[in-house]
Amino acid sequence: MMKIQTATLKTLGLTFLLYIALTVTGSIILTGVWQSGIDASSMTHQELTHYAAQADMIRVGSALIGAFSAVICAAFATSRSAQASFRPAMYFAVMLIIYGVVSVVLHPEHSLLQQLSKLIAPIPLCLVGAWLARIVSSKRTSGQSSLNNPHTGA
C-alpha cells in the first residue's frame, strides 16, 4: 500500500512539473507571436506588460494553454497510475485548484470570470483528461488481446 502512495505522489509531482513546463512553453510562444504583431520598440517594459495584460489574444490564448495542459497532464497522471480510476486526475485537479488560489492572490487585476475559472475549471478538465486516458488504455488493451488471440480473426 505504501508503494502505491509513493508512486502516486511521484507521478503527481512529475505531472505538475509537466504542467508548468507546458504552460510556460506555451506562454513564451504565445507572447512571441503576440509581440510580432505590435510595435514594441517605443514601449517601456511596464507599458508592454500592461498592454499584454489587456490583450484579448493573450487572455484567451493563456486560458486555452492552461486548459489543454490540464487535460494532457490529467491524462498523463491517469495513464501512469496503477489504479484503474479517476483518482490520480482528481488529485491533480486539487493541485491545480491550489495553484489557482495562489494565482488569484498574485493577480488580483484579472477579471472575476478569470478568477473563478482558475478555481472551477480544473475538475472538469482533469475528468476529461482521465476519461481520454482510459479510452486510449482500453483500446490498447483490446488491441493487444486481439493480437494475442489467434481465434479473433485479427
PDB file of C-alpha atoms in Angstrom:
ATOM      1  CA  MET A   1       0.000   0.000   0.000  1.00  0.00           C
ATOM      2  CA  MET A   2       2.817   2.403   0.791  1.00  0.00           C
ATOM      3  CA  LYS A   3       4.395   1.801  -2.623  1.00  0.00           C
ATOM      4  CA  ILE A   4       1.179   2.826  -4.348  1.00  0.00           C
ATOM      5  CA  GLN A   5       1.041   6.069  -2.365  1.00  0.00           C
ATOM      6  CA  THR A   6       4.698   6.855  -3.030  1.00  0.00           C
ATOM      7  CA  ALA A   7       4.272   6.090  -6.721  1.00  0.00           C
ATOM      8  CA  THR A   8       1.167   8.278  -6.862  1.00  0.00           C
ATOM      9  CA  LEU A   9       2.996  11.166  -5.184  1.00  0.00           C
ATOM     10  CA  LYS A  10       5.913  10.828  -7.597  1.00  0.00           C
ATOM     11  CA  THR A  11       3.539  10.743 -10.553  1.00  0.00           C
ATOM     12  CA  LEU A  12       1.681  13.815  -9.291  1.00  0.00           C
ATOM     13  CA  GLY A  13       4.934  15.702  -8.765  1.00  0.00           C
ATOM     14  CA  LEU A  14       6.093  14.795 -12.253  1.00  0.00           C
ATOM     15  CA  THR A  15       2.674  15.703 -13.658  1.00  0.00           C
ATOM     16  CA  PHE A  16       2.745  19.126 -12.008  1.00  0.00           C
ATOM     17  CA  LEU A  17       6.238  19.778 -13.404  1.00  0.00           C
ATOM     18  CA  LEU A  18       4.953  18.742 -16.833  1.00  0.00           C
ATOM     19  CA  TYR A  19       2.040  21.165 -16.429  1.00  0.00           C
ATOM     20  CA  ILE A  20       4.407  24.024 -15.543  1.00  0.00           C
ATOM     21  CA  ALA A  21       6.674  23.174 -18.487  1.00  0.00           C
ATOM     22  CA  LEU A  22       3.763  23.028 -20.940  1.00  0.00           C
ATOM     23  CA  THR A  23       2.185  26.274 -19.752  1.00  0.00           C
ATOM     24  CA  VAL A  24       5.474  28.192 -19.627  1.00  0.00           C
ATOM     25  CA  THR A  25       6.488  26.973 -23.091  1.00  0.00           C
ATOM     26  CA  GLY A  26       3.046  27.744 -24.486  1.00  0.00           C
ATOM     27  CA  SER A  27       3.078  31.202 -22.896  1.00  0.00           C
ATOM     28  CA  ILE A  28       6.503  32.008 -24.339  1.00  0.00           C
ATOM     29  CA  ILE A  29       5.335  31.009 -27.812  1.00  0.00           C
ATOM     30  CA  LEU A  30       2.064  32.931 -27.407  1.00  0.00           C
ATOM     31  CA  THR A  31       3.871  36.057 -26.219  1.00  0.00           C
ATOM     32  CA  GLY A  32       6.331  35.832 -29.106  1.00  0.00           C
ATOM     33  CA  VAL A  33       3.520  35.546 -31.639  1.00  0.00           C
ATOM     34  CA  TRP A  34       1.642  38.415 -29.984  1.00  0.00           C
ATOM     35  CA  GLN A  35       4.731  40.661 -29.889  1.00  0.00           C
ATOM     36  CA  SER A  36       5.431  40.032 -33.568  1.00  0.00           C
ATOM     37  CA  GLY A  37       2.147  41.789 -34.369  1.00  0.00           C
ATOM     38  CA  ILE A  38       2.835  45.008 -32.443  1.00  0.00           C
ATOM     39  CA  ASP A  39       5.456  47.753 -32.466  1.00  0.00           C
ATOM     40  CA  ALA A  40       7.030  47.473 -29.015  1.00  0.00           C
ATOM     41  CA  SER A  41      10.171  49.482 -29.841  1.00  0.00           C
ATOM     42  CA  SER A  42       8.936  52.676 -28.218  1.00  0.00           C
ATOM     43  CA  MET A  43       7.357  50.991 -25.171  1.00  0.00           C
ATOM     44  CA  THR A  44       8.911  50.554 -21.771  1.00  0.00           C
ATOM     45  CA  HIS A  45       8.798  47.136 -20.135  1.00  0.00           C
ATOM     46  CA  GLN A  46       5.987  48.316 -17.836  1.00  0.00           C
ATOM     47  CA  GLU A  47       3.923  49.651 -20.740  1.00  0.00           C
ATOM     48  CA  LEU A  48       4.430  46.425 -22.673  1.00  0.00           C
ATOM     49  CA  THR A  49       3.393  44.347 -19.644  1.00  0.00           C
ATOM     50  CA  HIS A  50       0.268  46.480 -19.150  1.00  0.00           C
ATOM     51  CA  TYR A  51      -0.589  46.277 -22.857  1.00  0.00           C
ATOM     52  CA  ALA A  52      -0.140  42.486 -22.812  1.00  0.00           C
ATOM     53  CA  ALA A  53      -2.438  42.159 -19.780  1.00  0.00           C
ATOM     54  CA  GLN A  54      -5.175  43.932 -21.745  1.00  0.00           C
ATOM     55  CA  ALA A  55      -4.712  41.953 -24.966  1.00  0.00           C
ATOM     56  CA  ASP A  56      -7.536  39.538 -25.746  1.00  0.00           C
ATOM     57  CA  MET A  57      -5.136  37.283 -27.648  1.00  0.00           C
ATOM     58  CA  ILE A  58      -3.017  36.821 -24.516  1.00  0.00           C
ATOM     59  CA  ARG A  59      -6.016  36.277 -22.223  1.00  0.00           C
ATOM     60  CA  VAL A  60      -7.782  33.770 -24.470  1.00  0.00           C
ATOM     61  CA  GLY A  61      -4.541  32.086 -25.504  1.00  0.00           C
ATOM     62  CA  SER A  62      -3.421  31.699 -21.894  1.00  0.00           C
ATOM     63  CA  ALA A  63      -6.751  30.165 -20.936  1.00  0.00           C
ATOM     64  CA  LEU A  64      -6.546  27.704 -23.840  1.00  0.00           C
ATOM     65  CA  ILE A  65      -2.945  26.799 -22.995  1.00  0.00           C
ATOM     66  CA  GLY A  66      -3.920  26.154 -19.377  1.00  0.00           C
ATOM     67  CA  ALA A  67      -6.967  24.102 -20.356  1.00  0.00           C
ATOM     68  CA  PHE A  68      -5.135  21.897 -22.870  1.00  0.00           C
ATOM     69  CA  SER A  69      -2.220  21.458 -20.479  1.00  0.00           C
ATOM     70  CA  ALA A  70      -4.581  20.392 -17.683  1.00  0.00           C
ATOM     71  CA  VAL A  71      -6.259  17.794 -19.913  1.00  0.00           C
ATOM     72  CA  ILE A  72      -2.923  16.438 -21.185  1.00  0.00           C
ATOM     73  CA  CYS A  73      -1.437  16.269 -17.696  1.00  0.00           C
ATOM     74  CA  ALA A  74      -4.507  14.616 -16.169  1.00  0.00           C
ATOM     75  CA  ALA A  75      -4.379  12.020 -18.928  1.00  0.00           C
ATOM     76  CA  PHE A  76      -0.685  11.519 -18.205  1.00  0.00           C
ATOM     77  CA  ALA A  77      -1.310  11.086 -14.458  1.00  0.00           C
ATOM     78  CA  THR A  78      -4.123   8.626 -15.112  1.00  0.00           C
ATOM     79  CA  SER A  79      -2.148   6.589 -17.639  1.00  0.00           C
ATOM     80  CA  ARG A  80       0.892   6.354 -15.348  1.00  0.00           C
ATOM     81  CA  SER A  81      -1.186   5.239 -12.384  1.00  0.00           C
ATOM     82  CA  ALA A  82      -1.509   1.614 -11.411  1.00  0.00           C
ATOM     83  CA  GLN A  83      -5.064   2.368 -10.298  1.00  0.00           C
ATOM     84  CA  ALA A  84      -7.882   1.953 -12.789  1.00  0.00           C
ATOM     85  CA  SER A  85      -9.706   5.027 -11.535  1.00  0.00           C
ATOM     86  CA  PHE A  86     -10.043   8.759 -11.931  1.00  0.00           C
ATOM     87  CA  ARG A  87      -8.377   9.325  -8.551  1.00  0.00           C
ATOM     88  CA  PRO A  88      -4.951  10.496  -9.866  1.00  0.00           C
ATOM     89  CA  ALA A  89      -6.648  13.045 -12.105  1.00  0.00           C
ATOM     90  CA  MET A  90      -8.712  14.318  -9.179  1.00  0.00           C
ATOM     91  CA  TYR A  91      -5.588  14.644  -7.027  1.00  0.00           C
ATOM     92  CA  PHE A  92      -4.048  16.636  -9.858  1.00  0.00           C
ATOM     93  CA  ALA A  93      -7.210  18.788 -10.065  1.00  0.00           C
ATOM     94  CA  VAL A  94      -6.822  19.611  -6.365  1.00  0.00           C
ATOM     95  CA  MET A  95      -3.212  20.624  -7.035  1.00  0.00           C
ATOM     96  CA  LEU A  96      -4.386  22.893  -9.847  1.00  0.00           C
ATOM     97  CA  ILE A  97      -7.051  24.445  -7.606  1.00  0.00           C
ATOM     98  CA  ILE A  98      -4.387  25.231  -5.001  1.00  0.00           C
ATOM     99  CA  TYR A  99      -2.225  26.674  -7.773  1.00  0.00           C
ATOM    100  CA  GLY A 100      -5.282  28.673  -8.887  1.00  0.00           C
ATOM    101  CA  VAL A 101      -5.739  30.116  -5.389  1.00  0.00           C
ATOM    102  CA  VAL A 102      -2.125  31.290  -5.465  1.00  0.00           C
ATOM    103  CA  SER A 103      -2.729  32.812  -8.903  1.00  0.00           C
ATOM    104  CA  VAL A 104      -5.855  34.624  -7.692  1.00  0.00           C
ATOM    105  CA  VAL A 105      -3.837  36.183  -4.870  1.00  0.00           C
ATOM    106  CA  LEU A 106      -0.923  37.116  -7.147  1.00  0.00           C
ATOM    107  CA  HIS A 107      -3.107  38.510  -9.956  1.00  0.00           C
ATOM    108  CA  PRO A 108      -5.976  40.455  -8.396  1.00  0.00           C
ATOM    109  CA  GLU A 109      -6.250  42.501 -11.608  1.00  0.00           C
ATOM    110  CA  HIS A 110      -7.769  39.562 -13.510  1.00  0.00           C
ATOM    111  CA  SER A 111     -11.496  39.622 -14.168  1.00  0.00           C
ATOM    112  CA  LEU A 112     -13.938  37.751 -11.935  1.00  0.00           C
ATOM    113  CA  LEU A 113     -14.541  35.216 -14.726  1.00  0.00           C
ATOM    114  CA  GLN A 114     -10.813  34.505 -14.986  1.00  0.00           C
ATOM    115  CA  GLN A 115     -10.527  34.151 -11.218  1.00  0.00           C
ATOM    116  CA  LEU A 116     -13.475  31.750 -10.983  1.00  0.00           C
ATOM    117  CA  SER A 117     -12.224  29.662 -13.883  1.00  0.00           C
ATOM    118  CA  LYS A 118      -8.915  29.123 -12.069  1.00  0.00           C
ATOM    119  CA  LEU A 119     -10.843  27.544  -9.211  1.00  0.00           C
ATOM    120  CA  ILE A 120     -13.631  25.694 -11.032  1.00  0.00           C
ATOM    121  CA  ALA A 121     -12.153  24.579 -14.373  1.00  0.00           C
ATOM    122  CA  PRO A 122      -9.558  22.081 -13.061  1.00  0.00           C
ATOM    123  CA  ILE A 123     -12.162  19.490 -12.051  1.00  0.00           C
ATOM    124  CA  PRO A 124     -13.972  19.078 -15.400  1.00  0.00           C
ATOM    125  CA  LEU A 125     -10.731  19.451 -17.382  1.00  0.00           C
ATOM    126  CA  CYS A 126      -8.991  16.757 -15.341  1.00  0.00           C
ATOM    127  CA  LEU A 127     -12.000  14.474 -15.629  1.00  0.00           C
ATOM    128  CA  VAL A 128     -11.836  14.845 -19.421  1.00  0.00           C
ATOM    129  CA  GLY A 129      -8.117  14.034 -19.344  1.00  0.00           C
ATOM    130  CA  ALA A 130      -8.685  10.931 -17.199  1.00  0.00           C
ATOM    131  CA  TRP A 131     -11.552   9.841 -19.446  1.00  0.00           C
ATOM    132  CA  LEU A 132      -9.365  10.188 -22.549  1.00  0.00           C
ATOM    133  CA  ALA A 133      -6.545   8.232 -20.898  1.00  0.00           C
ATOM    134  CA  ARG A 134      -8.914   5.419 -20.004  1.00  0.00           C
ATOM    135  CA  ILE A 135     -10.303   5.286 -23.558  1.00  0.00           C
ATOM    136  CA  VAL A 136      -6.793   5.082 -25.016  1.00  0.00           C
ATOM    137  CA  SER A 137      -5.816   2.468 -22.435  1.00  0.00           C
ATOM    138  CA  SER A 138      -8.862   0.303 -23.135  1.00  0.00           C
ATOM    139  CA  LYS A 139      -8.225   0.498 -26.895  1.00  0.00           C
ATOM    140  CA  ARG A 140      -4.617  -0.542 -26.360  1.00  0.00           C
ATOM    141  CA  THR A 141      -5.693  -3.401 -24.133  1.00  0.00           C
ATOM    142  CA  SER A 142      -8.349  -4.636 -26.568  1.00  0.00           C
ATOM    143  CA  GLY A 143      -5.912  -4.293 -29.467  1.00  0.00           C
ATOM    144  CA  GLN A 144      -3.259  -6.319 -27.650  1.00  0.00           C
ATOM    145  CA  SER A 145      -5.725  -9.023 -26.647  1.00  0.00           C
ATOM    146  CA  SER A 146      -6.878  -9.448 -30.251  1.00  0.00           C
ATOM    147  CA  LEU A 147      -3.248  -9.763 -31.367  1.00  0.00           C
ATOM    148  CA  ASN A 148      -2.594 -12.387 -28.699  1.00  0.00           C
ATOM    149  CA  ASN A 149      -5.684 -14.413 -29.536  1.00  0.00           C
ATOM    150  CA  PRO A 150      -5.432 -16.100 -32.965  1.00  0.00           C
ATOM    151  CA  HIS A 151      -9.134 -17.047 -32.835  1.00  0.00           C
ATOM    152  CA  THR A 152     -10.390 -13.456 -33.112  1.00  0.00           C
ATOM    153  CA  GLY A 153      -9.677 -13.283 -36.819  1.00  0.00           C
ATOM    154  CA  ALA A 154      -7.480 -10.214 -36.452  1.00  0.00           C
TER     155      ALA A 154
END
